[in-house]
Amino acid sequence: MRQTARLTALLLRAYLRDRIALFFSLVVPLMLMVIFGYLNLGDFGRVSLAVDDQAKNDASKQLLSLLKGIETLQITEESTDEALKRLRRTELDVLVVIPKDFAIAPARPGQTVPQLVVYGDDARPQQVVVGRQIIAQVIDRLSFAVTQTAPVVAVKDETVQGVRLRYVDFLVPGILGVNIMQLAVFSVAFALVGDKQRGVLRRIMATPVRIPNLLAAHVVTRLFIAAGQVAVLLLVALVLFNVTIVGGLGALVVVALLGTILFLTIGFALAGWAQSENQVPAIAQLITLPQFFFSGVFFSKNAAPEAIRPITNLLPLTFLNDALREISVQGASLWDVRTQILGLLVWIVLGFVMAVRLFRFERF
Amino acid sequence: MPPVVQVNNLRKRYGEIEAVRGISFQVETGEVFGLLGPNGAGKTTTVEILEGLRKADDGSAVVAGVDVFADPSLVKRRIGVQLQASAFPENLTAKETVEFFAACYDLDVDALALLRLVELEERAGQRQETLSGGQRQRLSLATALVNSPQVLFLDEPTTGLDPHARRNLWDLIRGIQSRGTTVFLTTHYLDEAEILCERVAIMDEGRIVALDPPRKLIDDLLARGFSKPVLRQRANLEDVFLDLTGHQLRDA
């Protein structure tokens, strides 16, 4: 414990002195956020949403008026046939079909719950995601209004009122996720392979240092850096972009740290596997780049081709981004994202096993 | 005093190459012992086995009273090492580097006092990677001394240093010996061995081919009727160099 703390203090001091590493762990993520967020490169404007109200009752009118009150949505009413045609021509993002039996009432045993059918345009996945999220929240709100047992009506209500999803709100959790990945994988891999190549690890191995303590010091150092990085990014997101973070900051930090540990194990495995410093960027890119594009950083993860989605949905960064986004955008609790947390934990175990098997202190 | 290093029939092979072919020797407490030999003679392999960094295939080795094969970790506690071609963690100052190694031994040390010992006190706050070659070797000595070792292993400590820095390092090594530390040195500089070592073992192709005080080895050679074909020079180029550039260490 004491040994780990002493080693961590020194490694942390060294890390903070390393201007290049700091640049990559703070300036680059900020740049990404500013470019994509401030210049609104990924802005999709509004979500065009058609409603086919087949029920035309009080409940459906209530739903419709709530949807109309949300400025992100551009609402038209049209028949399902007509709307599906326009949807296929990418003139429309989302179609919501309100069934004839639509009602907002507590479900009774044995009775089927009325089902809203939501069609989304495959070509515009971000808009579809936002559209679906908004509808889900509006439904939640309506449901809570009639469910007497709902304990948190007021809080939930506020959440729905605050639904003004902009691209940057969607973007920030993704940026957090991708930077956690980059920092952990690259900083550990570069540092350790460099140390291995220059003989630093060999020199350290000539001391009776306890290896788990040394590795723990490297991990804790990066956890500190990652926590700082997350704090700075969130601060800038809040101040500069007025980003809405619906969920709890605590939950966000917990998931971020889990993600850091996960990608650190991958970084250690990579450092063990790579033979020289030159191989690190190539291997690291091979690991991170697909996740960069397919794990929902800048665009919805559904932008990935359907055929590979079963795989992309299981990528470590997908779990991390989904969890961060659901907490940040939808106000999910840690319990709500338990599936993603489970995914992260499974990856941590896999990464740990790989790291232990692959890590060597010597050059070969 | 029992010998501080005792090696018996040590063997090590890497695939087809037999790097160490059954060597035996001992190092007396308090002496400076030199292991000499051309590149590839098996010196570094031998030393790394004694340091607990490599496993031997056969034989036994007791260092500072500990069976190296049975408890390499305890050996590491009792010895100090300077490895050939090793480096320190980046972005640490000289003082922090010493502290880092103290932390590796889980010991509290007076880092400044150690730096003073190797004449680096005024560089305490300087990043280690910006130190000169000689300064870095001295820092390396300081890190090898954090645990007050019984035996100090130095693997080619003066390789790549200029004549001033070499002489300065020799003085430091003598100083360390005079405080009771046994020094185990490998080198391929024979002048270094002749000046520093009480006894030397000469290694070639994995075997020890001679083991005696340097003076005795020379006398034996002369007794065998050897004589240099050229007249002995009264000074050499190194003497000229030192005379022209001064005997003071430049980089301190």
Coordinates of C-alpha atoms in Angstrom, one line a residue:
Chain A
M1 CA 0.0 0.0 0.0
R2 CA 2.7 2.4 1.1
Q3 CA 4.9 1.3 -1.8
T4 CA 2.1 1.7 -4.3
A5 CA 1.4 5.2 -2.9
R6 CA 5.0 6.3 -3.1
L7 CA 5.5 5.0 -6.6
T8 CA 2.2 6.5 -7.7
A9 CA 3.2 9.9 -6.4
L10 CA 6.4 9.8 -8.4
L11 CA 4.8 8.5 -11.5
L12 CA 2.1 11.1 -11.3
R13 CA 4.6 13.8 -10.9
A14 CA 6.5 12.5 -14.0
Y15 CA 3.4 12.3 -16.0
L16 CA 2.3 15.8 -15.2
R17 CA 5.7 17.0 -16.3
D18 CA 5.4 15.3 -19.7
R19 CA 4.0 18.1 -21.8
I20 CA 3.4 15.9 -24.8
A21 CA 1.4 13.4 -22.9
L22 CA -0.6 16.2 -21.2
F23 CA -1.3 17.7 -24.6
F24 CA -2.7 14.5 -25.9
S25 CA -4.7 13.8 -22.8
L26 CA -6.3 17.3 -22.6
V27 CA -5.9 19.5 -25.6
V28 CA -6.7 17.0 -28.2
P29 CA -10.0 15.9 -26.6
L30 CA -10.9 19.5 -26.1
M31 CA -10.2 20.2 -29.7
L32 CA -12.4 17.3 -30.8
M33 CA -15.2 18.6 -28.6
V34 CA -14.8 22.2 -29.9
I35 CA -14.6 21.2 -33.5
F36 CA -17.6 18.8 -33.4
G37 CA -19.6 20.8 -30.8
Y38 CA -18.9 24.4 -31.4
L39 CA -18.8 24.4 -35.2
N40 CA -21.8 22.0 -34.9
L41 CA -20.3 19.8 -37.6
G42 CA -22.6 17.0 -36.6
D43 CA -25.7 19.2 -36.1
F44 CA -28.7 17.5 -37.6
G45 CA -31.0 20.5 -37.0
R46 CA -34.4 19.2 -36.1
V47 CA -35.9 15.8 -36.2
S48 CA -38.8 15.5 -38.6
L49 CA -41.4 13.3 -37.2
A50 CA -44.7 12.2 -38.7
V51 CA -47.6 11.0 -36.5
D52 CA -50.4 8.7 -37.7
D53 CA -53.0 9.1 -35.0
Q54 CA -55.3 6.2 -35.5
A55 CA -56.8 6.5 -32.1
K56 CA -57.9 10.1 -32.1
N57 CA -58.8 10.0 -28.4
D58 CA -57.9 12.2 -25.4
A59 CA -54.9 10.2 -24.7
S60 CA -53.5 10.4 -28.2
K61 CA -54.2 14.1 -28.4
Q62 CA -52.4 14.6 -25.1
L63 CA -49.4 12.8 -26.5
L64 CA -49.5 14.8 -29.7
S65 CA -49.6 18.1 -28.0
L66 CA -46.7 17.2 -25.7
L67 CA -44.7 16.2 -28.8
K68 CA -45.6 19.4 -30.5
G69 CA -44.3 21.4 -27.5
I70 CA -40.8 20.0 -28.1
E71 CA -38.8 22.3 -30.3
T72 CA -36.4 19.7 -31.5
L73 CA -39.2 18.0 -33.3
Q74 CA -40.8 19.1 -36.5
I75 CA -44.2 17.4 -36.5
T76 CA -46.6 16.5 -39.3
E77 CA -49.7 14.4 -39.2
E78 CA -50.1 11.9 -42.1
S79 CA -51.2 8.4 -42.9
T80 CA -48.9 5.5 -42.4
D81 CA -48.7 4.7 -46.1
E82 CA -47.8 8.3 -47.1
A83 CA -45.3 8.7 -44.3
L84 CA -43.5 5.4 -45.0
K85 CA -43.0 6.5 -48.6
R86 CA -41.5 9.8 -47.5
L87 CA -39.4 7.9 -44.9
R88 CA -37.9 5.7 -47.7
R89 CA -37.0 8.9 -49.6
T90 CA -35.3 10.2 -46.5
E91 CA -37.6 13.1 -46.4
L92 CA -38.7 12.1 -42.9
D93 CA -36.7 10.8 -40.0
V94 CA -39.3 9.1 -37.8
L95 CA -42.9 7.9 -38.0
V96 CA -44.9 7.2 -34.9
V97 CA -48.1 5.2 -35.3
I98 CA -50.6 5.6 -32.5
P99 CA -52.7 2.4 -32.4
K100 CA -56.5 2.5 -32.1
D101 CA -56.5 1.1 -28.6
F102 CA -54.1 3.8 -27.4
A103 CA -54.8 4.7 -23.8
I104 CA -52.8 6.0 -20.9
A105 CA -53.8 3.9 -18.0
P106 CA -52.2 1.6 -15.5
A107 CA -51.9 -1.8 -17.1
R108 CA -54.3 -4.4 -15.9
P109 CA -53.3 -8.0 -15.5
G110 CA -54.1 -10.1 -18.5
Q111 CA -54.6 -7.1 -20.8
T112 CA -52.1 -6.2 -23.5
V113 CA -50.5 -2.8 -23.3
P114 CA -51.1 -0.6 -26.4
Q115 CA -48.1 -0.4 -28.5
L116 CA -46.7 2.6 -30.2
V117 CA -44.9 1.7 -33.4
V118 CA -41.9 3.9 -34.2
Y119 CA -40.4 3.7 -37.7
G120 CA -37.0 5.2 -38.2
D121 CA -35.0 6.1 -41.3
D122 CA -31.9 3.9 -41.4
A123 CA -30.0 6.6 -43.3
R124 CA -30.3 9.1 -40.5
P125 CA -29.6 7.2 -37.4
Q126 CA -28.7 10.1 -35.1
Q127 CA -32.1 11.8 -35.7
V128 CA -33.8 8.5 -35.2
V129 CA -32.0 7.9 -31.9
V130 CA -32.9 11.4 -30.7
G131 CA -36.5 11.0 -31.9
R132 CA -36.9 7.6 -30.2
Q133 CA -35.4 9.0 -26.9
I134 CA -37.7 11.9 -26.9
I135 CA -40.8 9.7 -27.6
A136 CA -39.7 7.3 -24.8
Q137 CA -39.4 10.2 -22.4
V138 CA -42.7 11.7 -23.3
I139 CA -44.4 8.3 -22.8
D140 CA -42.6 8.0 -19.5
R141 CA -44.0 11.3 -18.4
L142 CA -47.5 10.5 -19.5
S143 CA -47.3 7.1 -17.8
F144 CA -46.1 8.6 -14.6
A145 CA -48.9 11.1 -14.6
V146 CA -51.4 8.3 -14.3
T147 CA -49.5 5.9 -12.2
Q148 CA -50.3 6.8 -8.6
T149 CA -47.4 4.7 -7.2
A150 CA -44.8 6.7 -9.1
P151 CA -42.6 8.1 -6.4
V152 CA -40.6 10.6 -8.5
V153 CA -43.2 12.3 -10.6
A154 CA -41.8 15.7 -10.0
V155 CA -38.2 14.8 -11.0
K156 CA -39.3 12.9 -14.0
D157 CA -41.5 15.7 -15.1
E158 CA -38.6 18.2 -15.0
T159 CA -36.5 15.8 -17.0
V160 CA -39.1 15.7 -19.8
Q161 CA -39.5 19.5 -19.8
G162 CA -35.7 19.7 -20.2
V163 CA -35.7 17.5 -23.3
R164 CA -33.9 19.7 -25.7
L165 CA -31.4 17.3 -27.1
R166 CA -28.9 19.0 -29.2
Y167 CA -26.0 17.3 -31.0
V168 CA -23.5 18.5 -28.4
D169 CA -25.5 16.8 -25.7
F170 CA -25.3 13.6 -27.7
L171 CA -21.6 14.3 -28.4
V172 CA -20.1 14.9 -25.0
P173 CA -20.6 11.4 -23.6
G174 CA -19.1 10.0 -26.7
I175 CA -16.1 12.3 -26.5
L176 CA -15.6 11.3 -22.9
G177 CA -15.7 7.7 -23.9
V178 CA -13.3 7.9 -26.7
N179 CA -10.8 9.9 -24.7
I180 CA -10.9 7.5 -21.9
M181 CA -10.1 4.8 -24.4
Q182 CA -7.3 6.8 -26.1
L183 CA -5.7 7.9 -22.8
A184 CA -5.7 4.5 -21.3
V185 CA -4.6 2.5 -24.3
F186 CA -2.0 4.8 -25.7
S187 CA -0.5 6.2 -22.6
V188 CA 0.1 2.8 -21.0
A189 CA 1.2 1.2 -24.1
F190 CA 3.7 3.9 -25.1
A191 CA 5.0 4.3 -21.6
L192 CA 5.5 0.7 -20.9
V193 CA 6.9 -0.4 -24.2
G194 CA 9.3 2.6 -24.1
D195 CA 10.3 1.6 -20.6
K196 CA 10.7 -2.0 -21.7
Q197 CA 12.8 -1.0 -24.7
R198 CA 15.1 1.4 -22.9
G199 CA 15.7 -1.2 -20.2
V200 CA 13.9 0.8 -17.4
L201 CA 11.7 -2.2 -16.5
R202 CA 14.8 -4.5 -16.4
R203 CA 16.5 -2.1 -14.0
I204 CA 13.4 -2.0 -11.8
M205 CA 13.2 -5.8 -11.9
A206 CA 16.7 -5.8 -10.4
T207 CA 15.1 -4.4 -7.2
P208 CA 12.8 -6.4 -4.9
V209 CA 9.8 -4.3 -5.8
R210 CA 6.5 -6.1 -5.7
I211 CA 5.2 -6.3 -9.3
P212 CA 1.5 -5.9 -8.4
N213 CA 2.4 -2.7 -6.5
L214 CA 4.3 -1.3 -9.5
L215 CA 1.5 -2.2 -11.9
A216 CA -1.1 -0.8 -9.4
A217 CA 1.0 2.5 -9.3
H218 CA 0.7 2.7 -13.1
V219 CA -3.0 2.1 -13.0
V220 CA -3.7 4.5 -10.2
T221 CA -1.6 7.2 -11.9
R222 CA -3.8 6.9 -15.0
L223 CA -7.0 6.8 -13.0
F224 CA -6.0 10.2 -11.5
I225 CA -5.2 11.5 -15.0
A226 CA -8.5 10.1 -16.4
A227 CA -10.5 11.7 -13.5
G228 CA -8.8 15.0 -14.2
Q229 CA -9.5 14.7 -17.9
V230 CA -13.2 13.8 -17.4
A231 CA -13.5 16.8 -15.0
V232 CA -12.0 19.2 -17.5
L233 CA -14.0 18.0 -20.4
L234 CA -17.3 18.1 -18.4
L235 CA -16.5 21.6 -17.1
V236 CA -15.8 22.9 -20.7
A237 CA -18.9 21.1 -21.9
L238 CA -21.0 22.7 -19.2
V239 CA -19.6 26.2 -19.5
L240 CA -19.0 26.5 -23.2
F241 CA -21.8 24.4 -24.6
N242 CA -24.2 24.6 -21.8
V243 CA -24.5 20.8 -22.1
T244 CA -27.4 19.2 -20.3
I245 CA -26.3 16.3 -18.1
V246 CA -29.5 14.8 -16.8
G247 CA -28.1 11.9 -14.8
G248 CA -25.9 12.0 -11.7
L249 CA -22.3 13.1 -12.0
G250 CA -21.3 10.3 -9.5
A251 CA -22.7 7.6 -11.8
L252 CA -20.9 9.2 -14.8
V253 CA -17.6 9.2 -12.9
V254 CA -18.1 5.6 -11.8
V255 CA -18.7 4.4 -15.3
A256 CA -15.8 6.5 -16.6
L257 CA -13.4 5.0 -14.1
L258 CA -14.6 1.5 -15.0
G259 CA -14.0 2.3 -18.6
T260 CA -10.5 3.6 -17.7
I261 CA -9.6 0.3 -15.9
L262 CA -10.9 -1.7 -18.9
F263 CA -8.8 0.1 -21.5
L264 CA -5.8 0.1 -19.1
T265 CA -5.9 -3.6 -19.1
I266 CA -6.0 -3.6 -22.9
G267 CA -3.1 -1.1 -22.9
F268 CA -1.0 -3.5 -20.7
A269 CA -1.8 -6.4 -22.9
L270 CA -0.7 -4.4 -25.9
A271 CA 2.4 -3.3 -24.2
G272 CA 3.2 -6.9 -23.5
W273 CA 2.5 -8.0 -27.0
A274 CA 4.3 -5.3 -28.9
Q275 CA 8.0 -6.0 -29.6
S276 CA 9.0 -2.4 -30.1
E277 CA 7.8 1.1 -29.7
N278 CA 7.2 1.4 -33.4
Q279 CA 4.6 -1.3 -33.3
V280 CA 2.6 0.4 -30.7
P281 CA 0.8 3.1 -32.7
A282 CA -0.1 0.6 -35.4
I283 CA -1.6 -2.0 -33.0
A284 CA -3.2 0.7 -30.9
Q285 CA -4.9 2.2 -33.9
L286 CA -6.0 -1.3 -35.0
I287 CA -7.7 -1.7 -31.6
T288 CA -9.1 1.8 -31.2
L289 CA -10.0 3.0 -34.7
P290 CA -12.9 0.6 -35.4
Q291 CA -14.4 1.6 -32.0
F292 CA -13.9 5.2 -32.8
F293 CA -16.3 4.8 -35.7
F294 CA -18.6 2.0 -34.7
S295 CA -19.1 2.6 -31.0
G296 CA -21.2 5.7 -31.2
V297 CA -18.8 8.5 -30.5
F298 CA -19.8 11.1 -33.1
F299 CA -22.7 9.3 -34.6
S300 CA -25.2 6.8 -33.3
K301 CA -23.7 3.3 -33.0
N302 CA -26.6 2.3 -35.4
A303 CA -24.6 4.0 -38.1
A304 CA -22.6 0.8 -38.3
P305 CA -23.8 -1.5 -41.1
E306 CA -26.5 -3.8 -39.9
A307 CA -24.5 -6.9 -40.7
I308 CA -21.7 -6.1 -38.2
R309 CA -23.9 -4.6 -35.6
P310 CA -24.0 -7.8 -33.5
I311 CA -20.2 -7.3 -33.2
T312 CA -20.1 -3.6 -32.8
N313 CA -22.6 -3.8 -30.0
L314 CA -20.2 -5.8 -28.0
L315 CA -17.2 -3.6 -28.4
P316 CA -15.8 -2.2 -25.1
L317 CA -16.3 1.4 -26.2
T318 CA -19.9 0.7 -27.2
F319 CA -20.7 -0.4 -23.7
L320 CA -18.9 2.6 -22.2
N321 CA -20.5 5.1 -24.6
D322 CA -24.0 3.7 -24.1
A323 CA -23.7 3.8 -20.4
L324 CA -22.2 7.3 -20.4
R325 CA -24.9 8.5 -22.8
E326 CA -27.8 7.0 -21.0
I327 CA -26.7 8.5 -17.8
S328 CA -25.9 11.9 -19.3
V329 CA -28.8 12.2 -21.7
Q330 CA -31.5 10.1 -20.3
G331 CA -30.8 10.4 -16.6
A332 CA -30.2 6.7 -16.1
S333 CA -28.9 5.4 -12.8
L334 CA -26.1 2.9 -12.4
W335 CA -28.8 0.2 -12.0
D336 CA -30.4 1.3 -15.3
V337 CA -27.2 0.7 -17.2
R338 CA -26.3 -2.5 -15.4
T339 CA -26.2 -4.4 -18.7
Q340 CA -23.5 -2.1 -20.0
I341 CA -21.6 -2.2 -16.7
L342 CA -21.8 -6.0 -16.9
G343 CA -20.3 -5.7 -20.4
L344 CA -17.5 -3.5 -19.1
L345 CA -16.8 -5.9 -16.3
V346 CA -16.6 -8.9 -18.7
W347 CA -14.2 -6.9 -20.8
I348 CA -12.1 -6.0 -17.7
V349 CA -11.8 -9.6 -16.9
L350 CA -10.8 -10.5 -20.5
G351 CA -8.4 -7.6 -20.6
F352 CA -6.8 -8.6 -17.3
V353 CA -6.3 -12.1 -18.4
M354 CA -4.7 -11.0 -21.6
A355 CA -2.5 -8.5 -19.8
V356 CA -1.3 -11.1 -17.3
R357 CA -0.6 -13.6 -20.1
L358 CA 1.1 -11.2 -22.5
F359 CA 3.0 -8.9 -20.2
R360 CA 6.7 -9.4 -20.1
F361 CA 9.3 -7.2 -18.5
E362 CA 12.0 -8.1 -20.8
R363 CA 12.5 -7.2 -24.4
F364 CA 11.6 -10.5 -25.8
Chain B
M1 CA 35.0 -13.8 6.6
P2 CA 33.2 -16.2 4.3
P3 CA 33.2 -15.3 0.6
V4 CA 30.3 -13.0 -0.2
V5 CA 29.8 -14.6 -3.6
Q6 CA 30.2 -18.3 -4.1
V7 CA 29.6 -19.8 -7.6
N8 CA 29.7 -23.5 -8.3
N9 CA 29.6 -25.2 -11.7
L10 CA 27.2 -22.6 -13.1
R11 CA 25.7 -23.3 -16.6
K12 CA 23.4 -21.5 -18.9
R13 CA 22.4 -22.1 -22.5
Y14 CA 20.3 -20.2 -25.0
G15 CA 19.1 -22.7 -27.5
E16 CA 22.2 -23.9 -29.3
I17 CA 24.5 -21.4 -27.7
E18 CA 26.1 -22.4 -24.4
A19 CA 26.7 -19.0 -22.9
V20 CA 28.1 -20.2 -19.5
R21 CA 29.8 -23.6 -19.4
G22 CA 30.2 -24.6 -15.8
I23 CA 32.1 -21.9 -14.0
S24 CA 33.1 -21.8 -10.4
F25 CA 34.7 -19.0 -8.4
Q26 CA 34.2 -17.0 -5.2
V27 CA 34.4 -13.3 -4.3
E28 CA 35.9 -12.3 -1.0
T29 CA 34.2 -9.9 1.3
G30 CA 35.4 -6.3 0.8
E31 CA 37.4 -6.8 -2.4
V32 CA 36.9 -5.3 -5.9
F33 CA 36.5 -8.4 -8.1
G34 CA 36.7 -8.1 -11.9
L35 CA 35.1 -10.3 -14.4
L36 CA 36.9 -9.7 -17.7
G37 CA 36.4 -11.0 -21.2
P38 CA 35.6 -10.1 -24.7
N39 CA 32.1 -9.3 -25.9
G40 CA 30.0 -12.4 -25.8
A41 CA 32.2 -14.2 -23.3
G42 CA 29.2 -14.8 -21.0
K43 CA 30.0 -12.0 -18.4
T44 CA 26.6 -10.3 -18.5
T45 CA 24.8 -13.6 -18.4
T46 CA 26.8 -14.7 -15.3
V47 CA 26.2 -11.4 -13.6
E48 CA 22.5 -11.4 -14.3
I49 CA 22.2 -14.9 -12.9
L50 CA 23.9 -13.7 -9.7
E51 CA 21.6 -10.7 -9.6
G52 CA 18.5 -12.9 -9.6
L53 CA 17.5 -11.6 -13.1
R54 CA 18.0 -14.9 -15.0
K55 CA 17.6 -18.5 -14.2
A56 CA 20.6 -20.8 -14.6
D57 CA 20.3 -24.2 -16.0
D58 CA 22.6 -25.9 -13.6
G59 CA 25.0 -25.3 -10.7
S60 CA 24.6 -23.2 -7.6
A61 CA 25.2 -19.6 -6.5
V62 CA 25.2 -18.0 -3.1
V63 CA 25.3 -14.2 -2.9
A64 CA 25.4 -12.3 0.3
G65 CA 24.5 -15.5 2.2
V66 CA 21.4 -16.2 0.1
D67 CA 20.9 -19.1 -2.4
V68 CA 20.1 -17.1 -5.5
F69 CA 17.9 -19.8 -7.1
A70 CA 15.9 -20.4 -3.9
D71 CA 15.2 -16.7 -3.0
P72 CA 16.0 -14.2 -5.8
S73 CA 13.9 -11.6 -4.1
L74 CA 16.0 -11.7 -0.9
V75 CA 19.2 -11.5 -3.0
K76 CA 17.9 -8.4 -4.6
R77 CA 17.4 -6.8 -1.2
R78 CA 21.0 -7.4 -0.3
I79 CA 22.8 -6.3 -3.5
G80 CA 23.0 -3.2 -5.5
V81 CA 23.1 -3.3 -9.3
Q82 CA 24.1 -1.2 -12.2
L83 CA 23.0 -2.8 -15.4
Q84 CA 24.5 -2.5 -18.8
A85 CA 22.4 -0.3 -21.1
S86 CA 19.5 0.3 -18.7
A87 CA 17.7 3.5 -18.2
F88 CA 15.5 5.3 -15.6
P89 CA 11.9 6.4 -15.7
E90 CA 11.5 9.5 -17.7
N91 CA 10.5 13.0 -16.5
L92 CA 11.9 12.4 -13.0
T93 CA 14.6 14.6 -11.5
A94 CA 17.9 13.0 -10.2
K95 CA 16.6 13.2 -6.6
E96 CA 13.2 11.7 -7.6
T97 CA 15.0 8.9 -9.4
V98 CA 16.8 8.0 -6.2
E99 CA 13.5 8.2 -4.3
F100 CA 11.8 6.0 -6.9
F101 CA 14.4 3.3 -6.3
A102 CA 14.1 3.7 -2.6
A103 CA 10.4 3.1 -3.0
C104 CA 11.1 0.0 -5.0
Y105 CA 13.0 -1.3 -1.9
D106 CA 10.3 0.1 0.3
L107 CA 13.0 2.0 2.2
D108 CA 13.4 5.6 3.3
V109 CA 16.6 7.1 2.3
D110 CA 18.3 10.5 2.3
A111 CA 18.3 11.0 -1.4
L112 CA 20.4 14.2 -1.2
A113 CA 23.1 12.4 0.9
L114 CA 23.3 9.7 -1.8
L115 CA 23.6 12.2 -4.5
R116 CA 26.3 14.0 -2.5
L117 CA 28.2 10.8 -2.3
V118 CA 28.3 10.5 -6.1
E119 CA 29.0 14.3 -6.5
L120 CA 25.6 15.0 -8.0
E121 CA 24.0 17.0 -5.2
E122 CA 23.8 20.2 -7.2
R123 CA 22.0 18.3 -10.0
A124 CA 19.4 17.0 -7.6
G125 CA 16.6 19.0 -9.3
Q126 CA 17.6 18.4 -12.8
R127 CA 15.7 15.9 -15.0
Q128 CA 17.7 12.7 -15.2
E129 CA 17.4 12.4 -19.0
T130 CA 19.2 15.8 -19.4
L131 CA 22.3 14.6 -17.4
S132 CA 25.5 13.8 -19.3
G133 CA 26.7 10.2 -19.7
G134 CA 29.1 10.4 -16.8
Q135 CA 26.5 12.1 -14.6
R136 CA 24.0 9.4 -15.4
Q137 CA 26.4 6.7 -14.5
R138 CA 27.0 8.4 -11.2
L139 CA 23.2 8.6 -10.7
S140 CA 23.1 5.0 -11.5
L141 CA 25.6 4.3 -8.7
A142 CA 23.4 6.3 -6.3
T143 CA 20.4 4.3 -7.1
A144 CA 22.4 1.1 -6.7
L145 CA 23.3 2.2 -3.2
V146 CA 19.8 3.0 -1.8
N147 CA 19.7 -0.3 0.1
S148 CA 23.2 -0.1 1.5
P149 CA 24.1 -3.3 -0.4
Q150 CA 26.6 -5.9 0.7
V151 CA 27.7 -6.4 -2.9
L152 CA 27.6 -3.9 -5.6
F153 CA 27.4 -5.3 -9.2
L154 CA 28.6 -3.0 -11.9
D155 CA 28.2 -4.2 -15.5
E156 CA 30.7 -2.2 -17.7
P157 CA 30.2 1.0 -15.7
T158 CA 32.6 3.1 -17.8
T159 CA 31.6 2.1 -21.3
G160 CA 31.0 5.2 -23.4
L161 CA 32.5 7.6 -20.9
D162 CA 35.3 10.1 -21.6
P163 CA 38.6 9.6 -19.8
H164 CA 37.8 12.3 -17.2
A165 CA 34.4 10.7 -16.3
R166 CA 36.1 7.2 -16.2
R167 CA 38.7 8.4 -13.7
N168 CA 36.1 10.1 -11.6
L169 CA 34.0 6.9 -11.5
W170 CA 37.0 4.9 -10.5
D171 CA 37.5 7.2 -7.6
L172 CA 33.9 6.8 -6.6
I173 CA 34.1 3.0 -6.8
R174 CA 37.2 3.0 -4.6
G175 CA 35.4 5.2 -2.1
I176 CA 32.5 2.8 -2.0
Q177 CA 34.9 -0.1 -1.4
S178 CA 36.6 1.7 1.4
R179 CA 33.3 1.9 3.2
G180 CA 33.1 -1.9 3.3
T181 CA 31.1 -2.7 0.2
T182 CA 32.2 -5.6 -2.0
V183 CA 32.3 -4.5 -5.7
F184 CA 31.8 -7.0 -8.5
L185 CA 32.7 -5.5 -11.7
T186 CA 32.6 -6.6 -15.3
T187 CA 34.5 -4.8 -17.9
H188 CA 36.4 -5.2 -21.2
Y189 CA 38.7 -2.4 -20.4
L190 CA 41.8 -4.0 -19.0
D191 CA 43.3 -0.8 -17.7
E192 CA 40.2 -0.4 -15.6
A193 CA 40.6 -3.9 -14.1
E194 CA 44.3 -3.4 -13.5
I195 CA 43.7 -0.2 -11.6
L196 CA 40.6 -1.2 -9.6
C197 CA 40.5 -4.9 -9.0
E198 CA 42.2 -6.9 -6.3
R199 CA 41.5 -10.1 -8.3
V200 CA 40.2 -10.7 -11.8
A201 CA 38.6 -13.7 -13.5
I202 CA 39.1 -13.8 -17.2
M203 CA 36.2 -15.4 -19.1
D204 CA 36.2 -16.6 -22.7
E205 CA 33.6 -18.6 -24.5
G206 CA 31.6 -19.4 -21.3
R207 CA 34.6 -20.5 -19.3
I208 CA 36.9 -18.9 -16.7
V209 CA 40.4 -19.2 -18.2
A210 CA 42.3 -17.4 -15.4
L211 CA 41.6 -16.1 -11.9
D212 CA 44.3 -14.2 -9.9
P213 CA 45.4 -10.7 -8.9
P214 CA 46.2 -8.7 -12.1
R215 CA 49.8 -8.3 -11.0
K216 CA 50.2 -12.0 -10.7
L217 CA 48.6 -12.7 -14.1
I218 CA 51.1 -10.2 -15.6
D219 CA 54.1 -11.7 -13.8
D220 CA 53.0 -15.2 -14.8
L221 CA 52.8 -14.1 -18.4
L222 CA 56.3 -12.5 -18.2
A223 CA 57.6 -15.6 -16.5
R224 CA 56.4 -17.6 -19.5
G225 CA 58.9 -15.5 -21.5
F226 CA 56.4 -13.0 -23.0
S227 CA 57.7 -9.6 -24.0
K228 CA 56.0 -6.9 -26.0
P229 CA 57.5 -6.5 -29.4
V230 CA 57.6 -2.7 -29.2
L231 CA 59.4 -0.4 -26.8
R232 CA 57.2 0.7 -23.9
Q233 CA 56.0 4.2 -24.4
R234 CA 56.5 6.5 -21.5
A235 CA 53.2 8.2 -22.3
N236 CA 50.3 7.4 -24.5
L237 CA 47.6 9.4 -26.3
E238 CA 45.3 9.2 -23.3
D239 CA 48.0 10.9 -21.2
V240 CA 48.3 13.6 -23.8
F241 CA 44.5 14.1 -23.9
L242 CA 44.2 14.3 -20.1
D243 CA 47.2 16.7 -20.0
L244 CA 45.7 19.0 -22.6
T245 CA 42.1 19.0 -21.4
G246 CA 42.9 19.0 -17.6
H247 CA 42.4 16.3 -15.0
Q248 CA 39.3 17.9 -13.5
L249 CA 35.9 16.3 -14.2
R250 CA 34.2 18.7 -16.6
D251 CA 30.6 17.9 -16.1
A252 CA 30.2 18.0 -12.4

